[in-house]
């Protein structure tokens, strides 16, 4: 058995049965092994940032890692933006990066690069597997590393000769450490703080603490103590809709965040960090919380928030409490597209257990308020700030859900251009993806940021902030990659297109002119 | 004067007057400074690999560095594939990478990344400018580093507060070291080798040794000694067409390269390295030259090949020699597209002093033989092997030529998908770019490589090598980004479209079904 076969068998034995791929020459033995050892679902992306973003979306929904197949250092580099995002989302991914044969590396052939150096910038675990005999073991350890709660990026660099040489051994499953237990004192401290200062306390949720099970517990705690509950702005995955908490996120805009947090003297962090600005701004603090606020860590991002919140609810003797009803489901909005109207229309029409991939950037900041009464759904956000993960995440999420759930992308146009090749994979795999492109033909968030700097942008600045010259036809791009689409200029048109797209097996793109 | 203004003024004073940009929030003060200090031509790319690839193409033609503007570590990461290619092409680029404010970095906000670690993998020079007072000086040194012969990647990381704080000082020009002089013994050794073993000797050219001036000298040497002359396969820029040498490159395919080189007992390296395979293959050597061949370094890649070859010609008393005539210009070919027919048609129709950006991959390996009798042109290749630089390089080259020269892309479809956003910039800037997409709907090079591994690809392998399901409409993609285009299925149609496109001021795309 060559190394490549031992790798495929190790992956499959550990339940890693999906491979997002953009292979090259040095990976051909691995590709051949995938032909010879059945069981791996292979999904091609036409650019590596699509590949890595799909693996992120897959993990968020399937809750197990996929592997990626990337070609040498530069192929990894092309996918690093979305690996950065996946790292911030704490998704588990096993990257397999083919590379020069061990003995060929010193010759510095054109594609030779500092693959390890690149990998380290976006991975918690990096190893180059130097011998076929070790590849199965190394792969098993990579898979375990990817599964460390809540998830990690593990990058296994695979020299071509490690792949093609004989001597491969299937790796035995490596043990995945359980999350560190919650400290009793941390629970007691949080309980005491809530008893004494409940109304002045914010419980800030991130990571798995924003998912359904934790929400039920935190609601009991909040009801019993009068504390407020918010989600971190940087949250990869929120359980939303009817039956879930009507959470708001800490606002993106610095002034709004400071205002939202200023009244809290205590912040209990449940898998969250103390909230800070996305960027520093002249004359502004980095922290968004009040200077005299006390931060209390109930659970770290790598601990189990359900265990933490269950302990807290028990320590407080918090009674069972029903999550409040969000009121009636809204109807379709009409007229010119507004953020509120689009959110309302989405809430009116989205199918049960839909997945929303939200990279709506500036247009979407108010979507939450108008979608609490939607059916239960999983709402995915860009966690790392590197725009261009919305479409790949949606694509991978659809595969992670076995094509059984509708995936709706709320997608800013500027961001969509970074990884538009995702649409082709949606067509190839006939995924139930509805993409709503929010076409304003500009980097609107930057025009806002520019105004913070000085006056309105001049001609030179606008040459870098405007996407309207020439205008981009998103329907045209979609069609050219095998995805049907149509343009909407009113919310009624958008609603009609949503409805018909939700009945399709395959993908559809709505270009909403905003 | 804030740091940002001092940076813009330093760049302009040093002649860096073109900025390829994809900015973000942390760069807004720099963008504002570009509004306030006139003189910088700013060119927007909608994905960072387009931006860095444009800077590479610009340098190859303008022979001076442009700057790029990139947003934080992940924005740099998105552009690293083509920075890898630019490094291999030895192009000079000044990257300006905006980043978190110095005091904000410890808070680990979402976009915070190991920007320095990323930059080091693709740059010869990296510095983070920590104070506004130092920014002008740091920029001047970055510009000098980019100009070290033949060119280097210099990455200046710019924290937001270095940009916005007052205290900026325009940097005085930093000195650029002259290339190390050619060693007299190296010339004497090469001359002696050629006198004794001329007919068994290959003079291998790379870098600037493949440009026009060096070609004239090497031809004198070859004529006088009977030596053969070839270009390295990995060559970024070759002066080609009438009046230039009828050079061939060392073949890409390992067996062919070994066969082409086996007769040479001596190889004189003029800015080239000893030729090695692009990859290692089982049972094959890494080196492509004969095991008993002696390598002689006449000039290193960072030395002046004209000085080296002039010295060699003098040492050999090589008489003046006219570069041979390539024979009559070919006519247009007809019928189904073949590599030979396309090359011949291109040679028949291309305007004088055109620039060819060749990322034709498997289809284009025979183009040289049929284009020697074309008008004089500059032929650009992918030097780093990371596919996806053809369209950005073409776009940047058109700007580097002041829009005064026709740029023709010979572009494989699979590779084109990595950086298709280039077409939008071509439309926006109304560049004289003719893109010929070679549409075979597959990663054909990999199907060839797979066959080297085993049998024909099975279903799983083909799911990663086939681009035909769904087929991509390149005319559709171009139109959607503002570029007119048409499909050709015969060489006559292709010729008609070429002719009409060469008469346009703006871009055009020909989708050639091969």
CSV table of C-alpha atoms in Angstrom, one decimal, chain B residues 46-254:
chain,number,residue,atom,x,y,z
B,46,UNK,CA,-11.6,43.2,-7.1
B,47,UNK,CA,-9.5,40.4,-5.6
B,48,UNK,CA,-6.0,40.8,-4.2
B,49,UNK,CA,-4.4,38.2,-6.5
B,50,UNK,CA,-5.5,40.4,-9.4
B,51,UNK,CA,-3.8,43.3,-7.7
B,52,UNK,CA,-0.5,41.6,-7.1
B,53,UNK,CA,-0.4,40.0,-10.5
B,54,UNK,CA,-1.1,43.4,-12.1
B,55,UNK,CA,1.9,44.8,-10.2
B,56,UNK,CA,4.0,42.0,-11.6
B,57,UNK,CA,2.9,42.6,-15.2
B,58,UNK,CA,3.4,46.3,-14.8
B,59,UNK,CA,7.0,45.9,-13.6
B,60,UNK,CA,7.9,43.5,-16.4
B,61,UNK,CA,7.0,46.1,-19.0
B,62,UNK,CA,7.5,49.5,-17.3
B,63,UNK,CA,10.8,48.3,-15.7
B,64,UNK,CA,10.0,50.2,-12.5
B,65,UNK,CA,8.0,49.1,-9.4
B,66,UNK,CA,4.4,50.0,-8.8
B,67,UNK,CA,3.0,49.8,-5.3
B,68,UNK,CA,0.1,47.7,-4.2
B,69,UNK,CA,-2.4,48.5,-1.5
B,70,UNK,CA,-3.7,45.5,0.4
B,71,UNK,CA,-5.8,45.1,3.5
B,72,UNK,CA,-4.4,43.4,6.6
B,73,UNK,CA,-2.8,39.9,6.7
B,74,UNK,CA,-5.7,38.1,5.0
B,75,UNK,CA,-5.8,40.7,2.1
B,76,UNK,CA,-2.1,40.0,1.7
B,77,UNK,CA,-2.8,36.3,1.8
B,78,UNK,CA,-5.3,36.6,-1.0
B,79,UNK,CA,-2.5,38.1,-3.1
B,80,UNK,CA,0.3,35.8,-2.1
B,81,UNK,CA,-0.1,33.3,-5.0
B,82,UNK,CA,0.9,36.0,-7.5
B,83,UNK,CA,3.5,37.5,-5.2
B,84,UNK,CA,5.1,34.0,-5.3
B,85,UNK,CA,5.0,34.2,-9.1
B,86,UNK,CA,6.4,37.7,-9.1
B,87,UNK,CA,9.2,36.7,-6.8
B,88,UNK,CA,10.1,33.9,-9.2
B,89,UNK,CA,9.8,36.4,-12.1
B,90,UNK,CA,12.2,38.6,-10.1
B,91,UNK,CA,9.8,41.5,-10.5
B,92,UNK,CA,10.1,44.6,-8.3
B,93,UNK,CA,7.0,45.4,-6.2
B,94,UNK,CA,6.4,47.6,-3.2
B,95,UNK,CA,3.5,46.1,-1.2
B,96,UNK,CA,1.8,48.4,1.3
B,97,UNK,CA,-0.2,46.3,3.6
B,98,UNK,CA,-2.4,48.2,6.0
B,99,UNK,CA,-2.8,46.6,9.4
B,100,UNK,CA,-4.2,47.1,12.9
B,101,UNK,CA,-3.1,50.2,14.8
B,102,UNK,CA,0.0,49.3,16.8
B,103,UNK,CA,-1.8,49.6,20.2
B,104,UNK,CA,-4.9,47.7,18.9
B,105,UNK,CA,-3.0,44.6,17.8
B,106,UNK,CA,-2.7,43.0,21.2
B,107,UNK,CA,-6.5,42.9,21.4
B,108,UNK,CA,-6.5,40.3,18.7
B,109,UNK,CA,-9.5,41.7,16.7
B,110,UNK,CA,-10.8,39.5,14.0
B,111,UNK,CA,-8.6,40.7,11.1
B,112,UNK,CA,-5.5,40.5,13.2
B,113,UNK,CA,-3.1,37.9,11.7
B,114,UNK,CA,0.5,37.1,11.5
B,115,UNK,CA,1.0,39.6,8.7
B,116,UNK,CA,4.8,39.6,9.0
B,117,UNK,CA,4.9,35.8,8.9
B,118,UNK,CA,2.8,35.8,5.7
B,119,UNK,CA,4.8,38.5,4.1
B,120,UNK,CA,8.1,36.8,4.7
B,121,UNK,CA,7.1,33.8,2.7
B,122,UNK,CA,6.9,35.8,-0.5
B,123,UNK,CA,9.1,38.9,0.1
B,124,UNK,CA,12.8,39.6,0.1
B,125,UNK,CA,12.3,42.6,2.3
B,126,UNK,CA,9.7,43.1,5.1
B,127,UNK,CA,9.3,45.8,7.6
B,128,UNK,CA,6.5,47.1,9.9
B,129,UNK,CA,6.7,50.9,10.1
B,130,UNK,CA,5.9,51.6,13.8
B,131,UNK,CA,6.0,55.4,13.9
B,132,UNK,CA,4.8,58.1,11.5
B,133,UNK,CA,8.2,59.8,11.8
B,134,UNK,CA,9.9,56.7,10.3
B,135,UNK,CA,7.4,55.9,7.6
B,136,UNK,CA,8.9,58.0,4.8
B,137,UNK,CA,12.4,56.6,5.5
B,138,UNK,CA,10.9,53.0,5.6
B,139,UNK,CA,9.1,53.6,2.4
B,140,UNK,CA,12.2,54.9,0.7
B,141,UNK,CA,14.1,51.8,1.8
B,142,UNK,CA,11.2,49.6,0.6
B,143,UNK,CA,11.4,51.2,-2.8
B,144,UNK,CA,15.1,50.8,-3.0
B,145,UNK,CA,14.8,47.1,-2.0
B,146,UNK,CA,12.2,46.6,-4.8
B,147,UNK,CA,14.7,48.0,-7.3
B,148,UNK,CA,17.6,45.7,-6.4
B,149,UNK,CA,18.5,44.2,-9.7
B,150,UNK,CA,16.6,42.6,-11.3
B,151,UNK,CA,13.7,43.2,-8.9
B,152,UNK,CA,12.5,42.2,-5.5
B,153,UNK,CA,9.3,42.0,-3.5
B,154,UNK,CA,9.4,44.6,-0.7
B,155,UNK,CA,6.5,44.5,1.8
B,156,UNK,CA,5.9,47.5,4.0
B,157,UNK,CA,3.4,46.8,6.8
B,158,UNK,CA,1.5,49.9,7.7
B,159,UNK,CA,-0.3,50.0,11.1
B,160,UNK,CA,-3.3,52.4,10.9
B,161,UNK,CA,-1.9,54.8,13.5
B,162,UNK,CA,1.4,55.1,11.7
B,163,UNK,CA,-0.7,56.3,8.8
B,164,UNK,CA,-3.0,58.7,10.7
B,165,UNK,CA,-0.5,60.2,13.3
B,166,UNK,CA,1.2,63.5,12.6
B,167,UNK,CA,4.9,63.8,12.3
B,168,UNK,CA,5.4,62.4,8.8
B,169,UNK,CA,8.6,63.2,7.0
B,170,UNK,CA,9.1,62.6,3.3
B,171,UNK,CA,11.8,59.9,2.9
B,172,UNK,CA,15.0,60.8,1.0
B,173,UNK,CA,15.8,58.4,-1.8
B,174,UNK,CA,17.6,55.3,-0.5
B,175,UNK,CA,20.5,54.1,-2.6
B,176,UNK,CA,20.0,51.0,-4.8
B,177,UNK,CA,23.1,48.8,-4.9
B,178,UNK,CA,24.5,48.1,-8.4
B,179,UNK,CA,24.6,44.5,-9.4
B,180,UNK,CA,27.8,42.7,-8.4
B,181,UNK,CA,30.3,43.0,-11.2
B,182,UNK,CA,31.0,39.9,-13.4
B,183,UNK,CA,34.1,38.0,-12.3
B,184,UNK,CA,36.9,38.0,-14.9
B,185,UNK,CA,37.6,34.4,-14.1
B,186,UNK,CA,34.0,33.4,-14.8
B,187,UNK,CA,34.3,35.0,-18.2
B,188,UNK,CA,37.7,33.4,-18.9
B,189,UNK,CA,36.4,30.0,-17.8
B,190,UNK,CA,33.3,30.3,-20.0
B,191,UNK,CA,35.5,31.4,-22.9
B,192,UNK,CA,37.9,28.5,-22.5
B,193,UNK,CA,35.1,26.0,-22.2
B,194,UNK,CA,33.5,27.4,-25.4
B,195,UNK,CA,36.8,27.3,-27.3
B,196,UNK,CA,37.5,23.7,-26.3
B,197,UNK,CA,34.0,22.3,-26.3
B,198,UNK,CA,31.8,24.7,-28.2
B,199,UNK,CA,29.7,22.2,-30.0
B,200,UNK,CA,29.0,20.2,-26.8
B,201,UNK,CA,28.1,23.3,-24.9
B,202,UNK,CA,24.7,24.9,-24.1
B,203,UNK,CA,24.4,28.5,-23.2
B,204,UNK,CA,21.3,28.6,-21.0
B,205,UNK,CA,19.6,32.0,-20.6
B,206,UNK,CA,17.2,33.2,-18.0
B,207,UNK,CA,16.1,36.6,-16.6
B,208,UNK,CA,17.4,39.6,-18.5
B,209,UNK,CA,19.6,37.3,-20.5
B,210,UNK,CA,16.6,36.5,-22.6
B,211,UNK,CA,15.9,40.2,-23.5
B,212,UNK,CA,16.9,41.8,-26.8
B,213,UNK,CA,20.3,43.3,-25.9
B,214,UNK,CA,21.7,40.1,-24.4
B,215,UNK,CA,20.4,38.1,-27.3
B,216,UNK,CA,22.5,40.0,-29.8
B,217,UNK,CA,25.6,39.2,-27.7
B,218,UNK,CA,24.9,35.6,-27.1
B,219,UNK,CA,24.3,35.1,-30.8
B,220,UNK,CA,27.8,36.4,-31.6
B,221,UNK,CA,29.2,34.0,-29.0
B,222,UNK,CA,27.2,31.0,-30.4
B,223,UNK,CA,28.1,31.8,-34.0
B,224,UNK,CA,31.8,32.0,-33.1
B,225,UNK,CA,31.9,28.8,-31.0
B,226,UNK,CA,29.2,26.5,-32.3
B,227,UNK,CA,27.5,26.4,-29.0
B,228,UNK,CA,23.8,25.9,-28.6
B,229,UNK,CA,21.5,28.5,-27.0
B,230,UNK,CA,18.3,27.8,-25.1
B,231,UNK,CA,16.1,29.7,-22.7
B,232,UNK,CA,15.2,28.3,-19.3
B,233,UNK,CA,11.7,26.9,-19.1
B,234,UNK,CA,11.1,29.3,-16.2
B,235,UNK,CA,11.5,32.6,-17.9
B,236,UNK,CA,9.3,35.5,-17.1
B,237,UNK,CA,9.9,37.7,-20.2
B,238,UNK,CA,11.4,36.8,-23.6
B,239,UNK,CA,12.1,39.3,-26.4
B,240,UNK,CA,10.6,37.4,-29.4
B,241,UNK,CA,9.7,37.8,-33.1
B,242,UNK,CA,11.6,39.2,-36.0
B,243,UNK,CA,15.1,40.5,-35.2
B,244,UNK,CA,15.3,38.3,-32.1
B,245,UNK,CA,16.8,34.9,-31.6
B,246,UNK,CA,14.7,31.8,-32.6
B,247,UNK,CA,15.1,30.5,-29.1
B,248,UNK,CA,13.4,27.4,-27.7
B,249,UNK,CA,12.9,26.8,-24.1
B,250,UNK,CA,14.0,23.8,-22.2
B,251,UNK,CA,10.8,21.6,-22.4
B,252,UNK,CA,8.4,21.3,-19.5
B,253,UNK,CA,8.0,17.5,-19.7
B,254,UNK,CA,10.8,15.7,-17.9
